[in-house]
Short mmCIF file of N, CA and C in Angstrom, two decimals:
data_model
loop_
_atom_site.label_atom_id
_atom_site.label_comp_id
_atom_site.label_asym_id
_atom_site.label_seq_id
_atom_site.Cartn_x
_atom_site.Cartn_y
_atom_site.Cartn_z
N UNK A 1 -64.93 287.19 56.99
CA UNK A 1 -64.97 287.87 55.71
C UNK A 1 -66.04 287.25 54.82
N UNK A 2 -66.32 286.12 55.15
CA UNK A 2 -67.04 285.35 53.95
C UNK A 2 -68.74 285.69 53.69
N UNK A 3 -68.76 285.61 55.83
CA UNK A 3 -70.36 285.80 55.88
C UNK A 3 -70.52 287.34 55.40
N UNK A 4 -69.62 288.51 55.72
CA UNK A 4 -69.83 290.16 55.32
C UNK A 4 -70.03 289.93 53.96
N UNK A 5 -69.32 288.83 53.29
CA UNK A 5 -69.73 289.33 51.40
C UNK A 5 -71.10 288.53 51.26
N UNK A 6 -71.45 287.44 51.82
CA UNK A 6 -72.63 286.97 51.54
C UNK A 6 -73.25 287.99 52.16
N UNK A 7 -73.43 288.45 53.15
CA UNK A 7 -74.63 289.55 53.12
C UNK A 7 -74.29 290.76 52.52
N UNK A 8 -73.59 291.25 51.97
CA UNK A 8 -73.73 292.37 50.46
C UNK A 8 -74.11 291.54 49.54
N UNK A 9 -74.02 290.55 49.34
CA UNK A 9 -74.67 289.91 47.96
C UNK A 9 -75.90 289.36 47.89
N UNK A 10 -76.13 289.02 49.24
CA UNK A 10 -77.73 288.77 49.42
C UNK A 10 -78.47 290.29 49.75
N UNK A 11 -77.88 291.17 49.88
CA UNK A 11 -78.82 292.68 49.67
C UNK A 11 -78.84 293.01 48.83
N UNK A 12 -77.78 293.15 47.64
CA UNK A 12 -77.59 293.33 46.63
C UNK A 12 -78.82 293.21 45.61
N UNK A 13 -78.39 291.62 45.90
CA UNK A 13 -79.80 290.47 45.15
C UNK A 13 -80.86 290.91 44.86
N UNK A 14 -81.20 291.62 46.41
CA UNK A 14 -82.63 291.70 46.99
C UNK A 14 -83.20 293.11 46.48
N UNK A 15 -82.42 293.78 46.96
CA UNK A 15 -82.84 295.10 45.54
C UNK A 15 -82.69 295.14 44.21
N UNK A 16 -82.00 294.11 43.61
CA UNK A 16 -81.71 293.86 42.19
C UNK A 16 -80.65 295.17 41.80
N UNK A 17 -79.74 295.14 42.33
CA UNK A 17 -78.53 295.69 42.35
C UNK A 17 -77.80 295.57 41.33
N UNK A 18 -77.27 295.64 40.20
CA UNK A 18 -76.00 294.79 39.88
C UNK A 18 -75.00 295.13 40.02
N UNK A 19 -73.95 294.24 40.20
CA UNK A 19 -72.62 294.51 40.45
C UNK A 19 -71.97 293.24 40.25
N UNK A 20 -70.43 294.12 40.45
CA UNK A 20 -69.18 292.68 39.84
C UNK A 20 -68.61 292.35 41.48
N UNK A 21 -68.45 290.81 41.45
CA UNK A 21 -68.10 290.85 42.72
C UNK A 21 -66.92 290.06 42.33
N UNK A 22 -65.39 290.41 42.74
CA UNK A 22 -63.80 290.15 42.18
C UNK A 22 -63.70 288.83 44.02
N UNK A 23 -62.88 288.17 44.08
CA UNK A 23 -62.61 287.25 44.85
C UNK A 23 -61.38 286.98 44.68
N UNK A 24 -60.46 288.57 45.72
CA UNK A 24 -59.35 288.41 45.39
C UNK A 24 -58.27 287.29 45.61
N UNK A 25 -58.91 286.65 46.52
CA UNK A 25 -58.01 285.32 46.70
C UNK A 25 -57.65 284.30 45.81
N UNK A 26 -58.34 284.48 44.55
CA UNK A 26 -57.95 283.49 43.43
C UNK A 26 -57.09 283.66 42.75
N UNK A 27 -56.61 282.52 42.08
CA UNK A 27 -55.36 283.02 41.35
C UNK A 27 -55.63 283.68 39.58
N UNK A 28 -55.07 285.01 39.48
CA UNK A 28 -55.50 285.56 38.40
C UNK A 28 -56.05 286.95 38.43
N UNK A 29 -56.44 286.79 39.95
CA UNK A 29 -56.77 288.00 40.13
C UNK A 29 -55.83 288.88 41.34
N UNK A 30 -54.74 288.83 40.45
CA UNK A 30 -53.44 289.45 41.83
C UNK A 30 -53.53 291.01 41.48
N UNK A 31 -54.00 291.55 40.33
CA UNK A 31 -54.28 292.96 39.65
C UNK A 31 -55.37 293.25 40.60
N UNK A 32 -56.29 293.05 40.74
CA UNK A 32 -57.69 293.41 41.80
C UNK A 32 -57.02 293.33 42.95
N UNK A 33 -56.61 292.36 43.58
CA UNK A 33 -56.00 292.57 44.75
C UNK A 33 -55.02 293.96 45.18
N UNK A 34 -53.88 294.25 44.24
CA UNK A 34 -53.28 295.12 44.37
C UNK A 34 -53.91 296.65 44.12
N UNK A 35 -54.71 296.58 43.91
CA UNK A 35 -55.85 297.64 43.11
C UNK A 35 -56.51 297.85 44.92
N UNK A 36 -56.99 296.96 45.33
CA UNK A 36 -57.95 297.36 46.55
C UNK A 36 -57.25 297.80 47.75
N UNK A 37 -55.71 297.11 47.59
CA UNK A 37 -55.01 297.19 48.65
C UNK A 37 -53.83 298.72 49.19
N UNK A 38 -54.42 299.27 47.83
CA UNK A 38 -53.52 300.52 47.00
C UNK A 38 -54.50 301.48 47.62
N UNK A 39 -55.91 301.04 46.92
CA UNK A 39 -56.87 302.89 47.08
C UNK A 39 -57.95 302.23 47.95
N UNK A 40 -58.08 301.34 48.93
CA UNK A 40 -58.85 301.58 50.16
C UNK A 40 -58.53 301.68 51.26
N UNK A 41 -59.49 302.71 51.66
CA UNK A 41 -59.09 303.92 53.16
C UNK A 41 -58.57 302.43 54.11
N UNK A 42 -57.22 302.90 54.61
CA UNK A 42 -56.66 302.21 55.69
C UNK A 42 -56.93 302.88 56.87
N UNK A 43 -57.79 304.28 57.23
CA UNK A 43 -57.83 304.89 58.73
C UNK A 43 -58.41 303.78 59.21
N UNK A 44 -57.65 303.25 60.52
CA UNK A 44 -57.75 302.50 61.83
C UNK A 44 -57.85 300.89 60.95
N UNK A 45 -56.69 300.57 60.23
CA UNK A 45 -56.68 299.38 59.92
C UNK A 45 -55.29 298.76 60.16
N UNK A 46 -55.27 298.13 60.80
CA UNK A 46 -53.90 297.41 61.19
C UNK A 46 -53.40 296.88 59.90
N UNK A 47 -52.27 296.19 58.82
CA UNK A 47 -52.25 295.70 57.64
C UNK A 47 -53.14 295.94 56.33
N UNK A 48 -53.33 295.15 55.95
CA UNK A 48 -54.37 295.08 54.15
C UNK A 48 -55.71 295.26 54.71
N UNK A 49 -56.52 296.02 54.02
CA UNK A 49 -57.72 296.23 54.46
C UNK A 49 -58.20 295.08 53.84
N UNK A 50 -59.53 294.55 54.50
CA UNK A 50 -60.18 293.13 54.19
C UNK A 50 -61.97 293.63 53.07
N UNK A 51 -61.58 292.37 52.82
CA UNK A 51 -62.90 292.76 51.56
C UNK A 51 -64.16 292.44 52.85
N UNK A 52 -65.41 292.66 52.27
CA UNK A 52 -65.28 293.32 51.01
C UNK A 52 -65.30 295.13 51.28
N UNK A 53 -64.82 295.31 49.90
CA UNK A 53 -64.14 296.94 49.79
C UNK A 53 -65.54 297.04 48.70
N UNK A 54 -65.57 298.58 48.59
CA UNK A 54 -66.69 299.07 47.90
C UNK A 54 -66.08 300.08 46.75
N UNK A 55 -66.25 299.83 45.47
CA UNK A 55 -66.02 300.82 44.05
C UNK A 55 -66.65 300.85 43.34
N UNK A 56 -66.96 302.15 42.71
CA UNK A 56 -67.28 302.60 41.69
C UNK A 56 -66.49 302.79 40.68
N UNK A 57 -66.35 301.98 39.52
CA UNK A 57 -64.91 301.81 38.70
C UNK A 57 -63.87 302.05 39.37
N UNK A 58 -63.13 303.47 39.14
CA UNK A 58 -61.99 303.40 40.33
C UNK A 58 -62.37 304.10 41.74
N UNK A 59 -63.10 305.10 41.60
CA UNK A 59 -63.07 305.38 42.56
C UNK A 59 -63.90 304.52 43.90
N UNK A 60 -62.89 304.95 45.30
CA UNK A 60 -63.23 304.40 46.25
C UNK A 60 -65.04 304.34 47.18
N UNK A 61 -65.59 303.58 47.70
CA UNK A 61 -66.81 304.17 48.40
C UNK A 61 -66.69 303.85 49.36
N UNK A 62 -66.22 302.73 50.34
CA UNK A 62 -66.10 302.36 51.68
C UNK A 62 -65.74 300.88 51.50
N UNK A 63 -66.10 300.88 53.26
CA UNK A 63 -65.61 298.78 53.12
C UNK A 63 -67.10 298.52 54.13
N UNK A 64 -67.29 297.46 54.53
CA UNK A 64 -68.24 297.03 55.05
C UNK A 64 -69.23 298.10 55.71
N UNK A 65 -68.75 298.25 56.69
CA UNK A 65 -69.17 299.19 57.92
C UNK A 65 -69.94 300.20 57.05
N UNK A 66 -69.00 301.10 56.22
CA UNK A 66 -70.14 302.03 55.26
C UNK A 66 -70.85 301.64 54.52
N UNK A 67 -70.98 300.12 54.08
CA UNK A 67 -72.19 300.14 53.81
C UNK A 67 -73.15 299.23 54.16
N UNK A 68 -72.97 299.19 55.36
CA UNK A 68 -74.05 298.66 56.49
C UNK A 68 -75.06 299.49 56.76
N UNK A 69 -74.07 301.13 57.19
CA UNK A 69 -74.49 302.38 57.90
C UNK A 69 -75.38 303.25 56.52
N UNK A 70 -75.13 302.52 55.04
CA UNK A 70 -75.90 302.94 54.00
C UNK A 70 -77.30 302.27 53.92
N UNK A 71 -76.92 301.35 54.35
CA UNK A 71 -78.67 300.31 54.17
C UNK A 71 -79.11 300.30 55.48
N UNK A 72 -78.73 300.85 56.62
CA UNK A 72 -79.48 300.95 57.63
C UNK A 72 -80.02 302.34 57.65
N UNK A 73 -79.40 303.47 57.00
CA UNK A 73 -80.00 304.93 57.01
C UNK A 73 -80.56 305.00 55.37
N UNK A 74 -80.79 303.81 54.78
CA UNK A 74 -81.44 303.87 53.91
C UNK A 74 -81.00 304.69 52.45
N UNK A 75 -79.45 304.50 52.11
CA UNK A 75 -78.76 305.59 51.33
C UNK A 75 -77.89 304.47 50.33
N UNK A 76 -78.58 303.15 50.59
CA UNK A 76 -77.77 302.62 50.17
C UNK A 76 -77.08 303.07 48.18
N UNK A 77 -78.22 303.22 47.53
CA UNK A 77 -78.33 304.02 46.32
C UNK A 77 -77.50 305.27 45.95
N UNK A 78 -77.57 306.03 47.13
CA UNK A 78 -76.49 307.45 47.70
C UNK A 78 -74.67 306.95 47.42
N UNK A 79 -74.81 305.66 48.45
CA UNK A 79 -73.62 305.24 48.54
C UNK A 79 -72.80 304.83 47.27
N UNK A 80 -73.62 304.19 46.40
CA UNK A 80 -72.87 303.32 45.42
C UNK A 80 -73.27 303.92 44.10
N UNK A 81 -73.46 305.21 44.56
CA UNK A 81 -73.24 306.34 43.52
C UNK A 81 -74.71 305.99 42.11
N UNK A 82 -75.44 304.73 42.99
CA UNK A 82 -76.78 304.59 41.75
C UNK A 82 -77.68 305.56 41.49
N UNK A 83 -78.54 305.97 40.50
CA UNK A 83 -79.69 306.72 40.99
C UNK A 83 -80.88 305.78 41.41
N UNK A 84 -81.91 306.48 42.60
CA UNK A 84 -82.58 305.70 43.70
C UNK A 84 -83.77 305.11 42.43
N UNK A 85 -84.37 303.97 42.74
CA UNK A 85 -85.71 303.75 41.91
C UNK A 85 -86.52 304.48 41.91
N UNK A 86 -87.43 305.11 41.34
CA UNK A 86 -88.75 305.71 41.45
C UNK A 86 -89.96 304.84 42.21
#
């Protein structure tokens, strides 16, 4: 789990992205936790889906995999609902 969020945050970076990144394992943040564990897609997940999870305030966008398959088909902008740079 650790290395998947370092590489969203080192892509992130790298396009100058911004975003909030929550680390639900801390204490304080048991509201985020219950929040991700509530409205992200569980198809073909055994238990709690694992971060990192992808949102746009509330609504859902994917977990890893979609947005791997966003920065490899080049949509990453598409995905996370930004508009693309000029």
């Amino acid at each position: 789990v650790r290395k998947r969020v370092q590489r969203v945050m080192m892509i992130l970076d790298g396009l100058g992205i911004p975003f909030d990144a929550v680390d639900i394992t801390k204490p304080g943040n048991e509201v985020q936790r219950m929040f991700m564990r509530e409205h992200a897609n569980r198809e073909n997940v055994k238990g709690n889906p694992l971060p990192p999870q992808f949102f746009y305030n509330e609504e859902y966008l994917g977990n890893f995999v979609d947005f791997e398959e966003a920065v490899e088909d080049d949509r990453i902008h598409e995905f996370l609902r930004l508009t693309p740079p000029k």
